[in-house]
CSV table of C-alpha atoms in Angstrom, one decimal:
chain,number,residue,atom,x,y,z
A,10,MET,CA,13.3,24.2,-3.3
A,11,GLN,CA,11.8,24.1,0.2
A,12,THR,CA,14.0,21.2,1.3
A,13,GLN,CA,17.1,23.3,0.6
A,14,THR,CA,15.8,26.1,2.8
A,15,ILE,CA,15.0,23.7,5.6
A,16,ILE,CA,18.4,22.1,5.6
A,17,ALA,CA,20.3,25.4,5.3
A,18,SER,CA,18.3,26.7,8.3
A,19,LEU,CA,19.1,23.6,10.5
A,20,MET,CA,22.8,23.8,9.5
A,21,SER,CA,23.1,27.4,10.6
A,22,SER,CA,21.2,27.0,13.8
A,23,HIS,CA,20.8,23.5,15.4
A,24,PHE,CA,24.0,22.0,13.9
A,25,GLN,CA,26.2,25.1,14.1
A,26,ALA,CA,27.6,24.2,17.5
A,27,THR,CA,27.1,20.4,17.3
A,28,PRO,CA,27.9,19.0,13.8
A,29,LEU,CA,25.3,16.7,12.2
A,30,ARG,CA,26.5,13.1,12.3
A,31,GLN,CA,23.3,10.9,12.3
A,32,ILE,CA,20.2,10.8,10.2
A,33,PHE,CA,17.2,8.8,11.5
A,34,LEU,CA,14.5,8.0,9.0
A,35,VAL,CA,11.5,7.0,11.0
A,36,ALA,CA,7.9,6.0,10.0
A,37,CYS,CA,5.5,3.1,9.7
A,38,GLY,CA,4.1,1.1,6.8
A,39,GLY,CA,4.0,2.9,3.4
A,40,SER,CA,5.6,6.0,4.9
A,41,LEU,CA,8.6,3.9,6.0
A,42,VAL,CA,8.8,2.4,2.5
A,43,ASP,CA,9.1,5.9,1.1
A,44,MET,CA,12.3,6.4,3.2
A,45,TYR,CA,14.2,3.4,1.8
A,46,PRO,CA,15.7,5.2,-1.3
A,47,SER,CA,17.1,7.9,1.0
A,48,HIS,CA,18.6,5.4,3.4
A,49,TYR,CA,20.1,3.5,0.5
A,50,PHE,CA,21.5,6.8,-0.9
A,51,LEU,CA,23.0,7.9,2.4
A,52,SER,CA,24.5,4.5,3.1
A,53,GLU,CA,26.2,4.4,-0.3
A,54,GLN,CA,27.3,8.0,-0.7
A,55,SER,CA,28.2,9.4,2.7
A,56,ASP,CA,31.7,9.3,4.2
A,57,ILE,CA,30.7,10.9,7.5
A,58,LEU,CA,27.0,10.6,8.1
A,59,ARG,CA,25.4,7.4,9.6
A,60,SER,CA,21.9,6.6,8.5
A,61,TRP,CA,19.2,4.6,10.3
A,62,MET,CA,15.9,3.5,8.9
A,63,MET,CA,13.6,2.4,11.7
A,64,THR,CA,9.9,1.6,12.2
A,65,ALA,CA,8.6,4.1,14.6
A,66,ASN,CA,7.7,1.8,17.5
A,67,GLU,CA,11.1,0.2,17.5
A,68,PHE,CA,12.7,3.7,17.5
A,69,VAL,CA,10.7,4.4,20.7
A,70,TYR,CA,11.3,1.1,22.4
A,71,ALA,CA,14.8,0.3,21.2
A,72,THR,CA,16.2,3.8,20.8
A,73,PRO,CA,19.8,3.9,19.4
A,74,LYS,CA,22.3,5.2,21.8
A,75,ALA,CA,23.6,7.7,19.2
A,76,LEU,CA,20.3,9.7,19.2
A,77,GLY,CA,21.0,13.2,20.5
A,78,ALA,CA,22.0,16.7,19.6
A,79,SER,CA,24.1,15.6,16.6
A,80,SER,CA,21.0,13.8,15.1
A,81,LEU,CA,18.5,14.8,12.5
A,82,VAL,CA,15.3,12.8,12.8
A,83,ILE,CA,12.9,12.8,9.7
A,84,VAL,CA,9.5,11.5,10.6
A,85,CYS,CA,6.7,10.9,8.0
A,86,SER,CA,3.1,10.1,8.6
A,87,HIS,CA,0.5,10.6,5.9
A,88,GLY,CA,-2.4,11.4,8.3
A,89,GLY,CA,0.1,12.9,10.8
A,90,ASN,CA,-1.6,11.2,13.8
A,91,THR,CA,-0.1,7.7,13.7
A,92,PRO,CA,0.5,7.2,17.5
A,93,GLU,CA,3.9,5.5,17.0
A,94,SER,CA,5.2,8.2,14.7
A,95,VAL,CA,4.0,11.0,16.9
A,96,ALA,CA,5.7,9.3,19.9
A,97,ALA,CA,8.9,8.9,17.9
A,98,ALA,CA,9.0,12.6,17.0
A,99,LYS,CA,8.3,13.5,20.7
A,100,LEU,CA,11.2,11.3,21.8
A,101,ALA,CA,13.6,12.8,19.3
A,102,LYS,CA,12.9,16.3,20.6
A,103,ALA,CA,13.3,15.1,24.2
A,104,ARG,CA,16.7,13.7,23.3
A,105,GLY,CA,17.8,17.0,21.8
A,106,ALA,CA,17.6,16.0,18.1
A,107,ALA,CA,16.5,18.2,15.3
A,108,THR,CA,13.2,17.1,13.7
A,109,VAL,CA,11.8,17.4,10.2
A,110,THR,CA,8.3,16.0,9.7
A,111,LEU,CA,6.2,15.3,6.6
A,112,THR,CA,2.5,14.9,6.5
A,113,HIS,CA,-0.6,15.6,4.4
A,114,ASN,CA,-2.6,16.9,7.3
A,115,ALA,CA,-2.2,20.6,8.3
A,116,GLU,CA,-3.8,19.8,11.7
A,117,ALA,CA,-1.6,16.8,12.5
A,118,GLN,CA,-0.4,16.1,16.0
A,119,LEU,CA,3.0,15.4,14.5
A,120,LEU,CA,3.5,19.1,13.9
A,121,GLN,CA,3.8,19.7,17.7
A,122,TRP,CA,7.2,18.0,17.6
A,123,ALA,CA,8.6,19.5,14.4
A,124,ASP,CA,11.4,22.0,14.0
A,125,HIS,CA,10.3,22.1,10.3
A,126,ASN,CA,7.4,20.4,8.5
A,127,LEU,CA,6.8,19.6,4.9
A,128,LEU,CA,3.1,19.7,4.2
A,129,TYR,CA,3.0,17.6,1.0
A,130,GLN,CA,0.4,17.3,-1.8
A,131,TRP,CA,-1.4,14.2,-2.7
A,132,GLY,CA,-3.4,12.9,-5.6
A,133,ASP,CA,-3.1,11.5,-9.1
A,134,ASP,CA,-2.5,15.0,-10.6
A,135,THR,CA,0.2,15.8,-8.0
A,136,PRO,CA,3.8,16.1,-9.3
A,137,VAL,CA,5.8,13.1,-7.9
A,138,THR,CA,8.4,15.6,-6.7
A,139,ASP,CA,5.8,16.9,-4.2
A,140,ASN,CA,5.2,13.4,-2.8
A,141,PRO,CA,7.0,12.0,0.3
A,142,MET,CA,9.5,9.6,-1.4
A,143,ALA,CA,11.0,12.4,-3.5
A,144,LEU,CA,10.8,15.0,-0.8
A,145,ILE,CA,12.7,12.8,1.7
A,146,LEU,CA,15.3,12.0,-0.9
A,147,SER,CA,15.7,15.7,-1.7
A,148,LEU,CA,16.2,16.4,2.0
A,149,CYS,CA,18.9,13.8,2.3
A,150,VAL,CA,20.6,15.0,-0.9
A,151,ASP,CA,20.6,18.5,0.4
A,152,VAL,CA,22.0,17.3,3.8
A,153,LEU,CA,24.9,15.6,2.0
A,154,ARG,CA,25.6,18.6,0.0
A,155,GLN,CA,25.9,20.7,3.1
A,156,VAL,CA,27.9,18.3,5.2
A,157,GLU,CA,30.1,16.7,2.6
A,158,ASP,CA,29.8,18.9,-0.5
A,159,TYR,CA,28.2,16.0,-2.4
A,160,ALA,CA,29.3,16.2,-6.0
A,161,GLY,CA,26.1,14.6,-7.4
A,162,TRP,CA,23.8,17.3,-6.2
A,163,GLN,CA,23.4,19.1,-9.5
A,164,ASP,CA,22.6,15.8,-11.3
A,165,PHE,CA,19.9,15.1,-8.7
A,166,GLN,CA,18.3,18.5,-9.5
A,167,GLN,CA,18.3,17.5,-13.2
A,168,GLY,CA,16.7,14.2,-12.2
A,169,PHE,CA,14.0,15.9,-10.2
A,170,THR,CA,13.1,18.1,-13.1
A,171,GLN,CA,12.9,15.1,-15.5
A,172,ILE,CA,11.2,12.4,-13.4
A,173,ASP,CA,7.6,13.6,-13.7
A,174,ALA,CA,7.7,13.5,-17.5
A,175,VAL,CA,9.2,10.0,-17.5
A,176,ILE,CA,6.4,8.9,-15.2
A,177,ARG,CA,3.7,10.4,-17.3
A,178,GLN,CA,5.0,8.6,-20.4
A,179,GLY,CA,5.5,5.4,-18.5
A,180,ARG,CA,1.9,5.3,-17.2
A,181,THR,CA,0.7,5.7,-20.8
A,182,GLN,CA,3.0,2.8,-21.9
A,183,VAL,CA,1.7,0.4,-19.2
A,184,ALA,CA,-2.0,1.2,-19.4
A,185,ASP,CA,-2.9,-1.8,-21.4
A,186,ARG,CA,-0.5,-4.0,-19.5
A,187,CYS,CA,-2.2,-3.1,-16.2
A,188,THR,CA,-5.5,-4.3,-17.6
A,189,ASP,CA,-4.0,-7.5,-18.9
A,190,PHE,CA,-2.2,-8.0,-15.5
A,191,ALA,CA,-5.5,-7.7,-13.6
A,192,ASP,CA,-7.4,-9.9,-16.0
A,193,ARG,CA,-4.8,-12.7,-15.8
A,194,TYR,CA,-4.0,-12.6,-12.1
A,195,GLN,CA,-7.3,-11.6,-10.5
A,196,HIS,CA,-7.8,-15.1,-9.0
A,197,ASP,CA,-4.2,-15.6,-7.7
A,198,SER,CA,-3.8,-15.5,-4.0
A,199,LEU,CA,0.0,-15.3,-3.7
A,200,PHE,CA,2.5,-13.0,-5.4
A,201,TYR,CA,6.3,-12.8,-5.1
A,202,VAL,CA,7.8,-9.3,-5.7
A,203,LEU,CA,11.5,-9.0,-6.7
A,204,SER,CA,13.8,-6.0,-7.0
A,205,SER,CA,17.2,-4.8,-6.0
A,206,GLY,CA,19.1,-1.6,-5.1
A,207,ALA,CA,17.1,1.4,-4.0
A,208,SER,CA,14.0,-0.3,-5.3
A,209,TYR,CA,14.0,-3.3,-2.9
A,210,GLY,CA,12.1,-1.1,-0.4
A,211,HIS,CA,9.3,-0.7,-2.9
A,212,ALA,CA,9.2,-4.4,-3.7
A,213,TYR,CA,8.6,-4.8,0.1
A,214,GLY,CA,6.1,-2.0,0.1
A,215,PHE,CA,4.1,-3.3,-2.8
A,216,ALA,CA,4.0,-6.7,-1.1
A,217,ILE,CA,2.9,-5.5,2.3
A,218,CYS,CA,0.8,-2.5,1.4
A,219,SER,CA,-0.6,-2.9,-2.1
A,220,LEU,CA,-1.2,-6.6,-2.0
A,221,MET,CA,-1.5,-7.7,1.6
A,222,GLU,CA,-3.1,-4.6,3.1
A,223,MET,CA,-5.1,-3.3,0.2
A,224,GLN,CA,-6.0,-6.5,-1.6
A,225,ARG,CA,-5.8,-9.0,1.2
A,226,VAL,CA,-3.8,-11.5,-0.7
A,227,ASP,CA,-0.6,-13.2,0.4
A,228,ALA,CA,2.7,-11.7,-0.9
A,229,ALA,CA,6.4,-11.7,-0.2
A,230,SER,CA,9.2,-9.5,-1.3
A,231,ILE,CA,12.5,-11.0,-2.4
A,232,HIS,CA,15.8,-9.2,-3.1
A,233,SER,CA,17.0,-10.1,-6.5
A,234,GLY,CA,20.5,-10.7,-5.1
A,235,GLU,CA,19.1,-13.1,-2.6
A,236,PHE,CA,16.9,-15.0,-5.0
A,237,PHE,CA,19.5,-17.7,-5.7
A,238,HIS,CA,20.3,-18.2,-2.0
A,239,GLY,CA,17.1,-19.9,-1.0
A,240,PRO,CA,13.9,-18.3,-2.5
A,241,PHE,CA,14.3,-19.6,-6.0
A,242,GLU,CA,13.4,-23.1,-4.8
A,243,VAL,CA,9.7,-22.1,-4.7
A,244,THR,CA,9.7,-21.2,-8.4
A,245,ASP,CA,7.1,-23.1,-10.5
A,246,ASN,CA,4.4,-22.3,-13.0
A,247,HIS,CA,1.7,-21.7,-10.4
A,248,VAL,CA,2.7,-18.5,-8.7
A,249,PRO,CA,3.2,-15.1,-10.3
A,250,PHE,CA,6.4,-13.2,-9.9
A,251,ILE,CA,6.5,-9.4,-10.3
A,252,LEU,CA,10.0,-8.2,-11.2
A,253,LEU,CA,10.8,-4.5,-10.8
A,254,MET,CA,13.9,-4.3,-13.1
A,255,ASN,CA,16.1,-1.4,-12.3
A,256,GLU,CA,18.1,1.0,-14.5
A,257,GLY,CA,21.6,1.4,-13.1
A,258,ARG,CA,24.2,-0.6,-11.2
A,259,THR,CA,22.1,-3.4,-9.8
A,260,ARG,CA,20.4,-4.2,-13.1
A,261,GLU,CA,22.6,-7.3,-13.5
A,262,LEU,CA,21.0,-8.8,-10.3
A,263,ASP,CA,17.5,-8.3,-11.7
A,264,GLN,CA,18.5,-9.6,-15.2
A,265,ARG,CA,20.0,-12.8,-13.6
A,266,ALA,CA,16.7,-13.4,-11.8
A,267,LEU,CA,14.7,-12.8,-15.0
A,268,SER,CA,16.8,-15.2,-17.0
A,269,PHE,CA,16.0,-18.0,-14.4
A,270,LEU,CA,12.3,-17.1,-14.3
A,271,ASN,CA,12.0,-17.1,-18.0
A,272,ARG,CA,13.1,-20.8,-17.9
A,273,TYR,CA,11.0,-22.0,-15.0
A,274,ASN,CA,8.0,-19.7,-14.6
A,275,ASP,CA,5.3,-18.6,-17.0
A,276,LYS,CA,3.7,-16.0,-14.8
A,277,THR,CA,6.5,-13.4,-14.6
A,278,VAL,CA,5.5,-9.8,-14.9
A,279,VAL,CA,8.4,-7.5,-15.7
A,280,VAL,CA,8.2,-3.7,-15.1
A,281,ASP,CA,11.5,-2.4,-16.6
A,282,ALA,CA,12.6,1.1,-15.7
A,283,ARG,CA,14.9,1.3,-18.7
A,284,GLU,CA,12.1,0.4,-21.1
A,285,LEU,CA,10.0,3.0,-19.4
A,286,GLY,CA,12.6,5.7,-20.2
A,287,LEU,CA,14.4,6.2,-16.9
A,288,ASN,CA,17.8,6.0,-18.6
A,289,ALA,CA,17.1,9.6,-19.7
A,290,LEU,CA,18.2,10.7,-16.2
A,291,PRO,CA,21.8,11.3,-15.3
A,292,ALA,CA,23.6,7.9,-14.9
A,293,SER,CA,25.3,9.1,-11.7
A,294,VAL,CA,21.9,9.3,-9.8
A,295,VAL,CA,19.5,7.2,-11.9
A,296,ASP,CA,19.7,4.3,-9.3
A,297,TYR,CA,17.9,6.4,-6.7
A,298,PHE,CA,15.0,7.4,-9.0
A,299,ASN,CA,14.0,3.8,-9.9
A,300,PRO,CA,11.6,3.5,-6.9
A,301,VAL,CA,10.1,6.9,-7.5
A,302,LEU,CA,9.1,5.6,-11.0
A,303,PHE,CA,8.0,2.2,-9.7
A,304,TYR,CA,5.8,3.7,-7.1
A,305,SER,CA,3.7,5.6,-9.6
A,306,ILE,CA,3.6,2.8,-12.2
A,307,MET,CA,2.7,0.1,-9.6
A,308,CYS,CA,-0.2,2.3,-8.3
A,309,ASP,CA,-1.8,1.7,-11.8
A,310,TYR,CA,-1.2,-2.0,-11.6
A,311,ARG,CA,-2.8,-2.3,-8.1
A,312,ALA,CA,-5.7,0.0,-9.1
A,313,ALA,CA,-6.5,-2.3,-12.1
A,314,LEU,CA,-6.3,-5.4,-9.9
A,315,ALA,CA,-8.6,-3.8,-7.3
A,316,ASP,CA,-11.2,-2.8,-9.9
A,317,ILE,CA,-11.4,-6.3,-11.5
A,318,ARG,CA,-11.5,-8.0,-8.1
A,319,GLN,CA,-14.1,-5.5,-6.8
A,320,HIS,CA,-12.0,-5.0,-3.7
A,321,PRO,CA,-11.5,-1.2,-3.3
A,322,LEU,CA,-8.0,-0.2,-2.2
A,323,SER,CA,-9.5,1.5,0.9
A,324,THR,CA,-11.2,-1.7,2.2
A,325,ARG,CA,-10.0,-2.8,5.6
A,326,ARG,CA,-11.2,-5.3,8.2
A,327,TYR,CA,-8.8,-4.5,11.0
A,328,MET,CA,-6.9,-1.3,10.2
A,329,GLY,CA,-8.7,1.6,11.8
A,330,VAL,CA,-11.7,-0.7,12.5
A,331,VAL,CA,-10.8,-2.6,15.7
A,332,ASP,CA,-8.5,-2.0,18.6
A,333,TYR,CA,-4.9,-3.2,18.1
């Protein structure tokens, strides 16, 4: 895989004299959401490496002291010209860090500040393993293999070969559900999105990008483990809850939230990774593939909602329209 080649190259060049000790995952919006599973993975599995996940402008204005020659900075920008992300990559190079960038644009400004770049594919017919979330995860898994001889590397490779088939089948399973979801909730103006583990980032992303940005409706993400420490007080029968139920170690957190919602809410939408077949992947790494599955599945949910509301996903009133 291309990610293996990139990491092997950096380890034999940039990090030969100065060992790699920090990984900074830097982006904005949906690209930053794509980085959450990798940050979660590194935070859980690494003994040596320290991981940061930062929005690009904060990385520039509140730069961590540790950034330097022992750092790998991974910067993702779909269009490759997001000013904050370009500035972050430029700063990383100025501080002596190694940079790997990801973009869909072969002419992107971001490439000027890249030691290596992954030009990824995009579209409904594109394998998910060629999309940013999986590519960034693959980069971080390859890093951990190089730095700490990560024992789960082979299981990850198996997961990468299986995930596209699981997603294809899952999208078939939810096709009618997406239509029902859109029909039932087209007039709702507030949604709560719950999940846990590596998928909490996608709960956040679905709220801020798919609902707030793309549909201009109010939304909030809630970590399933935090639900009973404040947020559950808003539960009633008037507001829809979307629960992204994980396969793996944090499933109990999601199940506890679901049990409560089944008692006090009649607008709960459950998207269950186990029911969609994710348990076919190796148990040692399945936690980290939940959000990869959820991203593709929830794209179908949001598309159905956009269609019935006659509010195209590309409609904006501020982003790219006015100065900000």
